[in-house]
Short mmCIF file of C-alpha atoms and ligand atoms in Angstrom, two decimals:
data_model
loop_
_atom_site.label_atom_id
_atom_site.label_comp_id
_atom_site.label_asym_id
_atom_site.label_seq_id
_atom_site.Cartn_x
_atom_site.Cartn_y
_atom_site.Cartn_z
CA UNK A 684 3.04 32.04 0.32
CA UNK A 685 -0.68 31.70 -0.45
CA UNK A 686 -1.91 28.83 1.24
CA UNK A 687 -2.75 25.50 -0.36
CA UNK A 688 -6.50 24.84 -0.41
CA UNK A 689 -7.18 21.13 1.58
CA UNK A 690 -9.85 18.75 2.11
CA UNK A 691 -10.40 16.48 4.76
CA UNK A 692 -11.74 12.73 3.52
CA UNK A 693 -13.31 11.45 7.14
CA UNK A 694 -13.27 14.55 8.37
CA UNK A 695 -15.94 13.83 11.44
CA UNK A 696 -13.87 10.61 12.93
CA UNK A 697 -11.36 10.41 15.21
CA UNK A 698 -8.42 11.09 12.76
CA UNK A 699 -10.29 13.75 10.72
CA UNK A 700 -11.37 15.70 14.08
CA UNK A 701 -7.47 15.75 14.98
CA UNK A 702 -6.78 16.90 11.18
CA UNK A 703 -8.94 19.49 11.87
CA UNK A 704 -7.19 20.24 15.25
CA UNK A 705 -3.78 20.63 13.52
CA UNK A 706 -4.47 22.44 10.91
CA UNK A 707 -6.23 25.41 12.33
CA UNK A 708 -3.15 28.26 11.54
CA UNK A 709 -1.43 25.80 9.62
CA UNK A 710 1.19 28.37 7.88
CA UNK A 711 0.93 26.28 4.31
CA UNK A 712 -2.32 24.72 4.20
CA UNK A 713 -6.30 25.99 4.48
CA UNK A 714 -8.79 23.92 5.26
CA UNK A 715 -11.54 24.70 2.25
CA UNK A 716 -13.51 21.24 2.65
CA UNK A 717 -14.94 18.85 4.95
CA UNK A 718 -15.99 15.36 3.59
CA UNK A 719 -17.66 12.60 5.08
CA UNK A 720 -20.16 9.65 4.54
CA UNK A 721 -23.92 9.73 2.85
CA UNK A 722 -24.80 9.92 6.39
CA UNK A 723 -23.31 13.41 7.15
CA UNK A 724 -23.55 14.74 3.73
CA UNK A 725 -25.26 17.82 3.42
CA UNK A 726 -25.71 18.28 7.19
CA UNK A 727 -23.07 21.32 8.79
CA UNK A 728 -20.21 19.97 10.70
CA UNK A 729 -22.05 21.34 13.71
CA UNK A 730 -24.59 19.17 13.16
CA UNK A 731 -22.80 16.37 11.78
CA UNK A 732 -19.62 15.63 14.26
CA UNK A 733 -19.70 14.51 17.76
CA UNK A 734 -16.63 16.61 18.50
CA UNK A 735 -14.93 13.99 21.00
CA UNK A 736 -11.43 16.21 21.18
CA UNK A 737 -10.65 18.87 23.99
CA UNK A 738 -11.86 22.31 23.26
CA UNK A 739 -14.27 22.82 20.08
CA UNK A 740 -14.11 22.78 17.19
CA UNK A 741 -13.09 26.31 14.87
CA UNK A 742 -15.91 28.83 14.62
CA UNK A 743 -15.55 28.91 10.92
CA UNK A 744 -16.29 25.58 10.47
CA UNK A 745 -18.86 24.71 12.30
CA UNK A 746 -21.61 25.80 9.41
CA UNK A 747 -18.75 24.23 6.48
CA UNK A 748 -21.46 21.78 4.94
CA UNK A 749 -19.99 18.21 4.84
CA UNK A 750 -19.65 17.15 1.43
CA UNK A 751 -20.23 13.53 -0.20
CA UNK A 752 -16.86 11.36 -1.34
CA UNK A 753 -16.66 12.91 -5.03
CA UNK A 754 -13.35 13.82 -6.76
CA UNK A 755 -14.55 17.81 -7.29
CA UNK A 756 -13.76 19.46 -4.46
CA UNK A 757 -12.27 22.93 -3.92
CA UNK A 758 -8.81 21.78 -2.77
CA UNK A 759 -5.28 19.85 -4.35
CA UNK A 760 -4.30 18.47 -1.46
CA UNK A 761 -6.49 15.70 0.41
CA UNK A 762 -5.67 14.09 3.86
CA UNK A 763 -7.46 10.68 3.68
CA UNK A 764 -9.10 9.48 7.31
CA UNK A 765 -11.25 7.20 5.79
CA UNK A 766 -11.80 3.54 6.86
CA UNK A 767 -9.69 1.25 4.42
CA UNK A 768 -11.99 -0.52 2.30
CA UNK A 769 -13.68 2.73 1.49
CA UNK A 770 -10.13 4.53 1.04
CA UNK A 771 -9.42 1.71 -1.38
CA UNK A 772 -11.83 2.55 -4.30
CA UNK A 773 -12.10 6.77 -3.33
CA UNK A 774 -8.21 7.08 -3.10
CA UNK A 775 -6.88 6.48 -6.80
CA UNK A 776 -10.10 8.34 -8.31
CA UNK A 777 -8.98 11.25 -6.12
CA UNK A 778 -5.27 10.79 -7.06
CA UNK A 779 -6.49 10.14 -10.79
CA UNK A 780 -8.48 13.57 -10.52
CA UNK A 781 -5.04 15.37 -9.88
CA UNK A 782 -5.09 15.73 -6.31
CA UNK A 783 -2.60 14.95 -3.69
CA UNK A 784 -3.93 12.44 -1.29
CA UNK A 785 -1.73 11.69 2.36
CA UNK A 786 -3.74 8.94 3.78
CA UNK A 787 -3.93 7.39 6.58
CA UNK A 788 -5.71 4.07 5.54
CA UNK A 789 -3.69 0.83 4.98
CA UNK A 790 -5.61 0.48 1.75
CA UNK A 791 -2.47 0.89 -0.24
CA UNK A 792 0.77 1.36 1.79
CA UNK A 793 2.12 -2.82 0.34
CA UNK A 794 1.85 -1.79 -2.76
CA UNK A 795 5.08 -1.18 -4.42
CA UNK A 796 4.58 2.22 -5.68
CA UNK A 797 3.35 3.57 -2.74
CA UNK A 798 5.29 5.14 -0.41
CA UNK A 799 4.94 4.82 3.16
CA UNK A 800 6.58 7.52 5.39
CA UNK A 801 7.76 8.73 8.10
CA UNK A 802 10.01 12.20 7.57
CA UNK A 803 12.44 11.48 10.30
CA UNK A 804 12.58 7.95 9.11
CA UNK A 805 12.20 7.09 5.71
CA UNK A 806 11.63 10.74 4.16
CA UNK A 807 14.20 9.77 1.07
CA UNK A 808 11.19 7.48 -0.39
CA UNK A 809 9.35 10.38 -1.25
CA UNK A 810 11.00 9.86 -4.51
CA UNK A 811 8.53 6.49 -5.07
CA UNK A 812 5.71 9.21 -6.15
CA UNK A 813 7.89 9.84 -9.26
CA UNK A 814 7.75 5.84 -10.84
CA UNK A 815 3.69 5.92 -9.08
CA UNK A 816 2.63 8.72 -11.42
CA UNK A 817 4.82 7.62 -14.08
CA UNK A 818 3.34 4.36 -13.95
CA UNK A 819 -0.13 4.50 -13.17
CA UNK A 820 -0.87 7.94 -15.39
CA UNK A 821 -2.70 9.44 -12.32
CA UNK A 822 -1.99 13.64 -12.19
CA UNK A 823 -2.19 13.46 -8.75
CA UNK A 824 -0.99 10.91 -5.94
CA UNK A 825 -0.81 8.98 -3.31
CA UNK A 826 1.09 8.83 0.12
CA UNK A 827 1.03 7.27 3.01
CA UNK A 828 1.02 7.28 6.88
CA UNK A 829 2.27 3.98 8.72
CA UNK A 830 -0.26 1.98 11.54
CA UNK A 831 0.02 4.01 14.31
CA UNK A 832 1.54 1.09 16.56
CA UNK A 833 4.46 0.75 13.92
CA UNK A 834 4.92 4.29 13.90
CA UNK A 835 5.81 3.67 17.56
CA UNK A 836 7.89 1.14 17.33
CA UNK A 837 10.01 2.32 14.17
CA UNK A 838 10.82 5.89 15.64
CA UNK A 839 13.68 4.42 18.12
CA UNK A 840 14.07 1.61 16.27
CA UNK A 841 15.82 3.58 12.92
CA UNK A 842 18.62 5.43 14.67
CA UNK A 843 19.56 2.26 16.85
CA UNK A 844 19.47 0.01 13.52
CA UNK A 845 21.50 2.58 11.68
CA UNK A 846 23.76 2.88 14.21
CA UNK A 847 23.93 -0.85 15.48
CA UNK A 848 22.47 -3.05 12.84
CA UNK A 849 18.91 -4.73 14.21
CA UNK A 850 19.00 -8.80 13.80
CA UNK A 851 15.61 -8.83 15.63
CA UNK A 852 12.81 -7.50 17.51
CA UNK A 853 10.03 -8.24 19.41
CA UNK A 854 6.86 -5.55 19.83
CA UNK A 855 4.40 -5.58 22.35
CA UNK A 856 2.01 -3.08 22.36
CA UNK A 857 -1.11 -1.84 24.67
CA UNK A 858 -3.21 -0.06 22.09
CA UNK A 859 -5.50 3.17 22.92
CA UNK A 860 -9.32 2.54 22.27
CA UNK A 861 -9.07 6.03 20.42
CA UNK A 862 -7.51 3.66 17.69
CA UNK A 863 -9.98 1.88 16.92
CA UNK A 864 -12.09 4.96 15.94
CA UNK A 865 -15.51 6.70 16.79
CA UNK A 866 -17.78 5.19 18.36
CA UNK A 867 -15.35 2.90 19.16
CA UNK A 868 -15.35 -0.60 21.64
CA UNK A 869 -18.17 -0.50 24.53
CA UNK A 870 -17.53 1.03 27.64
CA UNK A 871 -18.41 -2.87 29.43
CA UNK A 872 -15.40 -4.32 27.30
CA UNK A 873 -12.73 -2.02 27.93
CA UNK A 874 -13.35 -0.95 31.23
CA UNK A 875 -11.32 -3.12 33.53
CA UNK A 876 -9.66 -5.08 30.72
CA UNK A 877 -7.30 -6.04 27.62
CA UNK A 878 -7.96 -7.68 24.26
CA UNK A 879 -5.29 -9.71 23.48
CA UNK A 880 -6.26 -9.17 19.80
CA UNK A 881 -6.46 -6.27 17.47
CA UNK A 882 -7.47 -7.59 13.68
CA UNK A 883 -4.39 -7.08 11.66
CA UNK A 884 -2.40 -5.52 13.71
CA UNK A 885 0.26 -7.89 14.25
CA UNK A 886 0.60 -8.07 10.77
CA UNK A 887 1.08 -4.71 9.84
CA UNK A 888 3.78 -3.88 12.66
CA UNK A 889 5.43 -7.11 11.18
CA UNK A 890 5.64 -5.84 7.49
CA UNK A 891 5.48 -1.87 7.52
CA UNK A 892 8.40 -1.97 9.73
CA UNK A 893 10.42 -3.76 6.97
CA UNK A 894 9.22 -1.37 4.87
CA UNK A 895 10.00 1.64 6.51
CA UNK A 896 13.72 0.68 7.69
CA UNK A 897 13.84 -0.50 4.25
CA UNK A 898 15.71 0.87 1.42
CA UNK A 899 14.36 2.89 -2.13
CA UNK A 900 17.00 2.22 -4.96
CA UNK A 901 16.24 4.20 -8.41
CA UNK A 902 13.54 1.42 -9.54
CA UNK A 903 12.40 -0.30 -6.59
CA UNK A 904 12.08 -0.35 -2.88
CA UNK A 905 14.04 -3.02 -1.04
CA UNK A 906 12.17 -3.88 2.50
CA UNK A 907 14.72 -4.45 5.40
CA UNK A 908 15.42 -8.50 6.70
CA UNK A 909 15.33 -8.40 10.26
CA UNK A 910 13.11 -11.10 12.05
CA UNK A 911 10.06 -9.72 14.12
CA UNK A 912 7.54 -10.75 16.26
CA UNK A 913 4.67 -8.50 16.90
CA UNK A 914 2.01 -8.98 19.78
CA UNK A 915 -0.86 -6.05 19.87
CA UNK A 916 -3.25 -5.78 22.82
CA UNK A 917 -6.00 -3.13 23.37
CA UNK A 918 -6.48 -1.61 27.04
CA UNK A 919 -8.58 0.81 28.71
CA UNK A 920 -6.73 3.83 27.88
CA UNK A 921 -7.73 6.87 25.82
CA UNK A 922 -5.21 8.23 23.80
CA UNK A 923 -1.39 6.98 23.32
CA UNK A 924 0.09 3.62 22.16
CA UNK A 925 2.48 2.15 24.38
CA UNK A 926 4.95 -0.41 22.67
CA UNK A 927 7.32 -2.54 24.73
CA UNK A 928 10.35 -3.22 22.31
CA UNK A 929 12.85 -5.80 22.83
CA UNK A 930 16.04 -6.04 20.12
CA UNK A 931 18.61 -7.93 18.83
CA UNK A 932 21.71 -6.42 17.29
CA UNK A 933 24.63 -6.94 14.99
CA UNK A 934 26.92 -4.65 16.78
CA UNK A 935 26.35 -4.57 20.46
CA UNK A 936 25.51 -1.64 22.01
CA UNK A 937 26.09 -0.30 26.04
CA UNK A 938 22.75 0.99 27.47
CA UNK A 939 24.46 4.34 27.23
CA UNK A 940 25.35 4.38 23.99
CA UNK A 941 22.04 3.37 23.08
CA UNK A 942 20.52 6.61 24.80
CA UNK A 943 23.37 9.01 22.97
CA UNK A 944 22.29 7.83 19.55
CA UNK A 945 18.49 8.06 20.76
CA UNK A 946 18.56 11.09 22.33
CA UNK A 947 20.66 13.04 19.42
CA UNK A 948 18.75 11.91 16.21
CA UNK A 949 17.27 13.93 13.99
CA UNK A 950 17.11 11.64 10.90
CA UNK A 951 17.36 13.19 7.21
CA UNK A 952 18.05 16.69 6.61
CA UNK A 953 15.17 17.03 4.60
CA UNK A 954 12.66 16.73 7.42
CA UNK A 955 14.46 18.97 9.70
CA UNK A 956 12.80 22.35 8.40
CA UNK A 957 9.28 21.40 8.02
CA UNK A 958 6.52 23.42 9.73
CA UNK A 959 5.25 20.12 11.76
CA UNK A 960 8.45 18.69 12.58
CA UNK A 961 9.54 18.52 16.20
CA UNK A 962 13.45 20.00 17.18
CA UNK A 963 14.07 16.29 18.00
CA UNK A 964 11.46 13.17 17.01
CA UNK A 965 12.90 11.04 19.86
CA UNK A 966 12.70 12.29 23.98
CA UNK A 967 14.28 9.42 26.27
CA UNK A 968 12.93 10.01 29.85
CA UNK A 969 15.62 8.41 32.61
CA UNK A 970 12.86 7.95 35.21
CA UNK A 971 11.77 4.30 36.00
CA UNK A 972 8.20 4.66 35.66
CA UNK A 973 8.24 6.14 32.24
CA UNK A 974 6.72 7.27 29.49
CA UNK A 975 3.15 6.77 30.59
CA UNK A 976 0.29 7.60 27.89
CA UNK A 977 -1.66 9.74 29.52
CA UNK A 978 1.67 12.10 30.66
CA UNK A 979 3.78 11.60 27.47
CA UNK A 980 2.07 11.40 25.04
CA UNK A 981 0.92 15.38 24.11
CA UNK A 982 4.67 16.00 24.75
CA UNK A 983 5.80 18.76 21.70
CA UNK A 984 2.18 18.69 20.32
CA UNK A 985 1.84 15.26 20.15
CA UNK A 986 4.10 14.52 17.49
CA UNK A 987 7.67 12.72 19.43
CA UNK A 988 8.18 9.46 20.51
CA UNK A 989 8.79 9.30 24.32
CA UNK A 990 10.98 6.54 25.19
CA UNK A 991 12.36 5.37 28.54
CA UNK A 992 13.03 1.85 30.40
CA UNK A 993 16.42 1.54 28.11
CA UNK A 994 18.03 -1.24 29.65
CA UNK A 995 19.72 -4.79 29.25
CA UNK A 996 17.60 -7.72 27.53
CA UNK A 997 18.34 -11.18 28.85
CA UNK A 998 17.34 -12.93 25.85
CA UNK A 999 18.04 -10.51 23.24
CA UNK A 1000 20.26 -7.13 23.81
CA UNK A 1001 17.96 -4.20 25.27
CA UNK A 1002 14.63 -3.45 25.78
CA UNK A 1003 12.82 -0.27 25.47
CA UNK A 1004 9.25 1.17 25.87
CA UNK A 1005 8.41 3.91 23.26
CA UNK A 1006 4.83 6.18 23.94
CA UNK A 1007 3.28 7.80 21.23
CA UNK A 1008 0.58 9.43 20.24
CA UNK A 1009 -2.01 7.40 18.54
CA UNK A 1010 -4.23 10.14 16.33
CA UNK A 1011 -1.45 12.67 16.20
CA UNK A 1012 2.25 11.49 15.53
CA UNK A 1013 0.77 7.93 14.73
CA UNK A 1014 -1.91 9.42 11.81
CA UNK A 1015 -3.36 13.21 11.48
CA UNK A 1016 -0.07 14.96 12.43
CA UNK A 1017 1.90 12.15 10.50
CA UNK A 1018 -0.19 13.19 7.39
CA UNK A 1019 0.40 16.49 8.11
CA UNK A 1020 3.84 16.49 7.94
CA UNK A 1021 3.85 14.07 4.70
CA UNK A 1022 2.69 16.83 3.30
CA UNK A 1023 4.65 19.18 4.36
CA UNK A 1024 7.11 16.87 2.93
CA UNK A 1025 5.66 16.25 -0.67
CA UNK A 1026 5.04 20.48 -0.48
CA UNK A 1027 9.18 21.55 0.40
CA UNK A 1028 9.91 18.50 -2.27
CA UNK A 1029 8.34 19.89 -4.86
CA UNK A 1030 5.39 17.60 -5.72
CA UNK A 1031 2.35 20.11 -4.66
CA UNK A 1032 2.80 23.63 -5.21
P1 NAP B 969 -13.60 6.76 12.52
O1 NAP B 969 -13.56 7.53 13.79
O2 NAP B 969 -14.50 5.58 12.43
O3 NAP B 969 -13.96 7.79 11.32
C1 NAP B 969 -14.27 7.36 10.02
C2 NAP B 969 -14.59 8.55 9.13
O4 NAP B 969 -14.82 8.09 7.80
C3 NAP B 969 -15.84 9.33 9.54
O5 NAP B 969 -15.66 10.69 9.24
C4 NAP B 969 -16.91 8.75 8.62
O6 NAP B 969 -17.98 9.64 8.36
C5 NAP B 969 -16.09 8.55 7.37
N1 NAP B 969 -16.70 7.55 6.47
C6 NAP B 969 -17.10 6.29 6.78
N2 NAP B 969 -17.64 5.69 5.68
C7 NAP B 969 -17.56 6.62 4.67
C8 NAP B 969 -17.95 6.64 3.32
N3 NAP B 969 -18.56 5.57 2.74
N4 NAP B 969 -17.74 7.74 2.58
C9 NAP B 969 -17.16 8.83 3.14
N5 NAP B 969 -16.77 8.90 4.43
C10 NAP B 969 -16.96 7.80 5.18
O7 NAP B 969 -12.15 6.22 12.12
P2 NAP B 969 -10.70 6.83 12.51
O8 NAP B 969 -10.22 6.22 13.77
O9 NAP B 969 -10.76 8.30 12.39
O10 NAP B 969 -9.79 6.19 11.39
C11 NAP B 969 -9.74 6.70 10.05
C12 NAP B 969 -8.66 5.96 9.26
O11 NAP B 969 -7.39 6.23 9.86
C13 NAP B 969 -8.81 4.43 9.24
O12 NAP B 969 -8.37 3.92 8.01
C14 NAP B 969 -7.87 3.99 10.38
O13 NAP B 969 -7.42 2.66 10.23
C15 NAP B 969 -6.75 5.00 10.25
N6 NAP B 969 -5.98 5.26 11.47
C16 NAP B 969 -6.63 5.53 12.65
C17 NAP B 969 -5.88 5.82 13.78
C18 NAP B 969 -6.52 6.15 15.12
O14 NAP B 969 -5.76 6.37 16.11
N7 NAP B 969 -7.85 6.20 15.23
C19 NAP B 969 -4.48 5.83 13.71
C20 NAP B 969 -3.85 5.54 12.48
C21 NAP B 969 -4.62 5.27 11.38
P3 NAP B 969 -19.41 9.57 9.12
O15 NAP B 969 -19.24 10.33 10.43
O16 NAP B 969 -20.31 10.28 8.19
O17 NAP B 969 -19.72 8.13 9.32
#
């Protein structure tokens, strides 16, 4: 297969460093451009990134010259890393222009022609590109990646609702500073501390969740109804999302049985085979003390959920704790393997 030629939109952030991370040997995709604000435009990448990631950067990209946010570059495929009002208006022009954009920006994932996806999840809503293009004329398209938090939380949380029915849920989470991007929060607020607060966050765990248990008919995509209460709270860790889970269901399941149908998920057939995809997206550890960020979270490249702490709720019906993480399996390698998605579907060739 000759590769498929890709740009990266944001390509000197956090996300856009760890696109560049993944895709180095990518067996489908080439990276052929590097874009990136009016600041870095026209400078090399070696002059224009602060590479913050373990090892460096590829040789053959270091003297790429970072391109401005136009619609004409050298590639059909675009993975979007740019901040969301900015991914708001460059987005559609790209997706007008006939490109394929996976984004990772919550610029567009309420509206209701544009899917938001998880493979292992939800990968049966790829079909939603179909009545987007239809509807909005554009040659190209748009998908994208949940919040990275939500991504978290919905990986454990699909095989126990299809199995058991979820009334309910509360989500706690203790964010990564890597999520908030490059440069980031100062040293003097994280260190020794936790924000109780992370600006719409809360909100997106609350809806995208619906969405992504949720249901796509022929014409229209039917969120799910369970009740959820989201708290999100930023501490002084670097990479990985932590997200304490506690759930309500219909059908009430043993601890045990809540670990078989964890443990053996693979979700739809149609993600099983892609390039990205992990054997299983789920690893329950039995120890008591995890999963742990900084130990779990590169686990199979970065791109599983580690769960662990499955055991009774005395309010609700269990509680869990799910590590993933935040840049990788919460937004580059999520992209990554949207795309590899939209690619063995049939919508980029
Ligand atoms: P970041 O580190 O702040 O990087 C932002 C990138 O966008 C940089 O490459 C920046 O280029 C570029 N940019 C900013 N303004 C631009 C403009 N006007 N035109 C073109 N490029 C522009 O942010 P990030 O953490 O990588 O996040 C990127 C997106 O992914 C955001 O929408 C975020 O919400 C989402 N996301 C992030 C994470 C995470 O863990 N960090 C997880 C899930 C989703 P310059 O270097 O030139 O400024």
């Amino acid at each position: 297969m000759t590769k498929i030629p890709v740009a990266i939109l944001g390509a000197t952030g956090i996300v856009g460093q760890r696109f560049v991370q993944l895709l180095q040997n990518h067996p489908w995709f080439e990276i052929t451009a590097l874009v990136a604000s009016e600041r870095s435009a026209g400078r090399t990448y070696r002059e224009a990134c602060n590479w913050v990631l373990e090892g460096d950067p590829p040789d053959e990209l270091l003297d790429q010259i970072v391109q401005p946010l136009k619609p004409d570059l050298p590639a059909r495929l675009v993975f979007s890393a740019l901040p969301s009002p900015i991914a708001r208006e460059a987005e559609p022009l790209f997706a007008e222009a006939g490109y394929a954009v996976c984004s990772n920006a919550s610029a567009f994932r309420k509206d209701p022609d544009v899917p938001v996806i998880i493979p292992e999840v939800n990968g049966d809503h790829i079909k939603m590109v179909e009545w987007q293009t239809a509807k909005r004329g554009w040659k190209g398209l748009i998908v994208t990646s949940p919040n990275c938090t939500t991504t978290g939380a919905v990986m454990p949380l699909k095989p126990l609702d299809q199995a058991f029915n979820i009334t309910r849920f509360f989500a706690t989470s203790i964010q990564a500073i890597s999520g908030a991007g490059y440069p980031g929060l100062a040293f003097i607020d994280m260190s020794d501390n936790l924000i109780p607060y992370i600006n719409g966050e809360e909100e997106k765990i609350e809806t995208e969740s619906l969405l992504l248990l949720g249901k796509v008919t022929a014409q229209e995509r039917i969120p799910a109804s369970m009740k959820i209460s989201a708290q999100a709270n930023r501490g002084p860790i670097q990479h990985g999302h932590t997200v304490c889970l506690s759930i309500e269901f219909e059908k009430k399941p043993s601890v045990e049985e809540a670990i078989e149908v964890l443990k053996n998920y693979r979700g739809p057939e149609i993600a099983w085979d892609l390039p990205s995809a992990p054997p299983r997206p789920i690893i329950v550890r039995s120890e008591p003390d995890r999963p742990q960020p900084r130990r779990d979270r590169d686990t199979q490249n970065g791109m599983v959920a580690t769960v662990g702490r499955v055991r009774p709720c005395p309010i609700f019906d269990l509680k869990l704790v799910s590590v993933i993480h935040n840049a990788i399996r919460g937004a580059a390698g999520g992209s990554v393997l949207n795309a590899e998605l939209l690619v063995s579907g049939g919508y980029i060739s």
